[in-house]
Amino acid sequence: MLKQEINELLTQTGPATPMGALFRQYWIPALLAEELSEDDCPQVRVKILSERCIAFRDSDGRYGLIDEFCAHRGVSLWFGRNEQSGLRCAYHGWKYDVTGQCIEVPSEPENSNFCAKVRLTSYPLVKVGAILWTYMGDPEKRPALPEFEFVHVPPEQTYTSKRWQESNWLQAFEGGIDSSHVSFLHSGGLRNDPLFKGAKGNEYNLADLKPFFEVAEADGGLFVAARRDAEDGSYYWRITPWVMPSFTLVPPRGDHPIHGHFWVPIDDRNCWVYTFDYHPVRALTAEEVQAMKDGHGVHSRNIPGTYRPQENKDNDYLMDREAQKRDEAFSGIRGIAMQDGSLQESMGPIVDRTRERLVSADVGIIKARHKLRKAAIALRDEGMTPPGVDPAHHRVRSAAIVLPKDDSFIELSREAVAASPGVRQTSV
Ligand code: FES
Ligand SMILES: [Fe+2]
């Protein structure tokens, strides 16, 4: 249970909110690189942390993320023309470059330098891996670029998608560090999903429905570990790293790629779920990539031309009661991504955390909330840089590992949870 004011503190990320300020300390995904696939391609509306922006790629391949609305009389630049190294407003032709600087006001005399005084808010937009990242904070404090392993392996070893989720970011993120729902909600996926099935670890997952949770501090966030019984004298551990503010990795299964998410607030009632898979030492197979595109593993199948899942709240997520009865899908919803998304949206756009009843299996969630709150307040009151800003904190991995019963998971898994280029993941 949380007090209402703490729930508000953690869920509000607009400008001038403590959590909004926290998110603005980091590079965060703004859009997929495929959305701006060539020079002078159509610009894209991007709402992020409750700010409405336009992303575009100019004639010279430079990326920009600028205020959506023209400085003249407030028209959306989405209607504008992306041409000759700038974005021209469709109303009276004012033109802006990727930094938001106005470079032409056609109605003004030739020798007027009026446009030099006009500049829209803008944020850097940088391609790292398959993602265009932005940093919306104080330019003086801009950190080095992200070093998450999934954006630095060769492109053939990774695949990224995204989906729109109609809920606050926090309840979406909390699902990412909550391993105890897997044995229930995703039990069908453990048996059938092409990107999950066949791993020895799945048997432990399905056999032990009462995982014990342990949480260890990490430089950038936490390691949330779920312990289940394995063979005599040993435990099966699934270790989920969280790097602040909202990057999580799912522990691997067998030789399947590692999956993970980046949960990015659009506004307080919607978020983007960036979903990726990567394998540290081999290319993804054509079958694996096709399965991801088809909405298997932790990816969604989206309505063509959009990032809205085909299973969405307007069609009751294509609920299949027969599949639920046959035990193919515990909740009757197809695919792991929308099994999660549907339930998290069902909580309402911002779940009322004053009414929840937490149990010991929720310890990861409790600690993550505490850490977020502490970091937001330390930033607000003391200007303290939060964990996860330093790119060295990004170099973590998830792991699935069987350890002797008497040993501490964190001591024995230090190498397994470090991202080491060219080294295979630790997985059962
Ligand atoms: S409103 Fe954009 S040029 Fe007039
Ligand atoms: Fe899930």
CSV table of N, CA, C and O in Angstrom, one decimal, residues 180-193 196-197 202 205-207 209 253 324 326-333 336 339:
chain,number,residue,atom,x,y,z
A,180,SER,N,6.8,-13.5,-10.1
A,180,SER,CA,5.9,-14.5,-9.6
A,180,SER,C,4.7,-14.7,-10.4
A,180,SER,O,4.0,-15.7,-10.3
A,181,HIS,N,4.4,-13.7,-11.3
A,181,HIS,CA,3.2,-13.9,-12.2
A,181,HIS,C,3.4,-14.9,-13.3
A,181,HIS,O,2.5,-15.4,-13.9
A,182,VAL,N,4.7,-15.2,-13.6
A,182,VAL,CA,5.1,-15.9,-14.8
A,182,VAL,C,4.5,-17.4,-14.7
A,182,VAL,O,4.0,-17.9,-15.7
A,183,SER,N,4.6,-18.0,-13.5
A,183,SER,CA,4.1,-19.4,-13.4
A,183,SER,C,2.6,-19.5,-13.6
A,183,SER,O,2.1,-20.5,-13.8
A,184,PHE,N,1.9,-18.4,-13.5
A,184,PHE,CA,0.4,-18.4,-13.7
A,184,PHE,C,0.1,-17.8,-15.0
A,184,PHE,O,-0.2,-18.5,-16.0
A,185,LEU,N,0.2,-16.5,-15.1
A,185,LEU,CA,-0.3,-15.8,-16.4
A,185,LEU,C,0.4,-16.3,-17.6
A,185,LEU,O,-0.2,-16.5,-18.7
A,186,HIS,N,1.7,-16.6,-17.5
A,186,HIS,CA,2.4,-17.0,-18.8
A,186,HIS,C,2.7,-18.5,-18.8
A,186,HIS,O,3.6,-19.0,-19.5
A,187,SER,N,1.9,-19.3,-18.0
A,187,SER,CA,2.2,-20.8,-18.0
A,187,SER,C,2.1,-21.4,-19.4
A,187,SER,O,2.9,-22.3,-19.7
A,188,GLY,N,1.1,-20.9,-20.1
A,188,GLY,CA,0.9,-21.5,-21.5
A,188,GLY,C,2.1,-21.2,-22.3
A,188,GLY,O,2.7,-22.0,-23.1
A,189,GLY,N,2.7,-20.0,-22.2
A,189,GLY,CA,3.8,-19.5,-23.0
A,189,GLY,C,5.1,-20.4,-22.7
A,189,GLY,O,5.9,-20.7,-23.6
A,190,LEU,N,5.2,-20.7,-21.4
A,190,LEU,CA,6.4,-21.5,-21.0
A,190,LEU,C,6.4,-22.9,-21.8
A,190,LEU,O,7.4,-23.4,-22.0
A,191,ARG,N,5.2,-23.4,-22.0
A,191,ARG,CA,5.1,-24.7,-22.7
A,191,ARG,C,5.1,-24.5,-24.2
A,191,ARG,O,5.7,-25.4,-24.9
A,192,ASN,N,4.5,-23.4,-24.8
A,192,ASN,CA,4.3,-23.4,-26.2
A,192,ASN,C,5.0,-22.3,-27.0
A,192,ASN,O,5.2,-22.4,-28.2
A,193,ASP,N,5.4,-21.2,-26.3
A,193,ASP,CA,6.0,-20.1,-27.1
A,193,ASP,C,7.3,-20.5,-27.7
A,193,ASP,O,8.2,-21.0,-27.0
A,196,PHE,N,10.4,-19.3,-25.9
A,196,PHE,CA,10.5,-19.7,-24.5
A,196,PHE,C,10.7,-21.2,-24.3
A,196,PHE,O,11.4,-21.6,-23.4
A,197,LYS,N,10.0,-22.0,-25.1
A,197,LYS,CA,9.9,-23.4,-24.8
A,197,LYS,C,11.2,-24.2,-24.9
A,197,LYS,O,12.1,-23.7,-25.5
A,202,ASN,N,12.2,-23.9,-17.5
A,202,ASN,CA,10.8,-23.8,-17.5
A,202,ASN,C,10.1,-24.9,-16.6
A,202,ASN,O,9.1,-24.6,-16.0
A,205,ASN,N,10.2,-23.5,-13.2
A,205,ASN,CA,9.2,-22.4,-13.1
A,205,ASN,C,7.8,-23.0,-13.0
A,205,ASN,O,7.0,-22.4,-12.2
A,206,LEU,N,7.4,-24.0,-13.7
A,206,LEU,CA,6.1,-24.5,-13.7
A,206,LEU,C,5.8,-25.4,-12.4
A,206,LEU,O,4.7,-25.5,-12.0
A,207,ALA,N,6.9,-26.0,-11.8
A,207,ALA,CA,6.7,-26.9,-10.7
A,207,ALA,C,6.6,-26.1,-9.4
A,207,ALA,O,5.9,-26.6,-8.5
A,209,LEU,N,5.4,-23.0,-7.5
A,209,LEU,CA,4.5,-21.8,-7.7
A,209,LEU,C,4.7,-20.8,-6.5
A,209,LEU,O,3.9,-19.8,-6.4
A,253,ARG,N,16.2,-18.1,-21.1
A,253,ARG,CA,15.8,-19.5,-21.0
A,253,ARG,C,16.5,-20.3,-22.0
A,253,ARG,O,16.4,-20.0,-23.2
A,324,GLN,N,-8.6,-20.4,-22.9
A,324,GLN,CA,-8.5,-20.4,-21.5
A,324,GLN,C,-8.9,-21.7,-20.8
A,324,GLN,O,-8.2,-22.2,-20.0
A,326,ARG,N,-9.0,-24.6,-22.3
A,326,ARG,CA,-8.0,-25.7,-22.6
A,326,ARG,C,-6.7,-25.5,-22.0
A,326,ARG,O,-5.8,-26.3,-22.2
A,327,ASP,N,-6.5,-24.4,-21.3
A,327,ASP,CA,-5.2,-24.1,-20.6
A,327,ASP,C,-4.1,-23.8,-21.5
A,327,ASP,O,-2.9,-23.8,-21.1
A,328,GLU,N,-4.5,-23.3,-22.7
A,328,GLU,CA,-3.4,-22.9,-23.6
A,328,GLU,C,-3.0,-21.5,-23.2
A,328,GLU,O,-1.8,-21.1,-23.5
A,329,ALA,N,-3.9,-20.7,-22.7
A,329,ALA,CA,-3.6,-19.3,-22.3
A,329,ALA,C,-4.3,-19.1,-21.0
A,329,ALA,O,-5.6,-19.1,-20.9
A,330,PHE,N,-3.6,-18.9,-19.9
A,330,PHE,CA,-4.1,-18.9,-18.6
A,330,PHE,C,-5.2,-17.8,-18.5
A,330,PHE,O,-6.2,-18.0,-17.8
A,331,SER,N,-5.0,-16.7,-19.1
A,331,SER,CA,-6.0,-15.6,-19.1
A,331,SER,C,-6.9,-15.5,-20.3
A,331,SER,O,-7.8,-14.7,-20.4
A,332,GLY,N,-6.6,-16.4,-21.3
A,332,GLY,CA,-7.4,-16.4,-22.5
A,332,GLY,C,-6.9,-15.4,-23.5
A,332,GLY,O,-7.5,-15.2,-24.6
A,333,ILE,N,-5.8,-14.7,-23.2
A,333,ILE,CA,-5.3,-13.7,-24.2
A,333,ILE,C,-4.0,-14.3,-24.8
A,333,ILE,O,-3.2,-14.9,-24.2
A,336,ILE,N,2.5,-13.3,-24.7
A,336,ILE,CA,3.0,-12.9,-23.4
A,336,ILE,C,2.8,-11.3,-23.2
A,336,ILE,O,2.4,-10.8,-22.2
A,339,GLN,N,-0.7,-10.5,-22.7
A,339,GLN,CA,-1.2,-11.0,-21.4
A,339,GLN,C,-0.9,-10.0,-20.3
A,339,GLN,O,-1.7,-9.7,-19.5
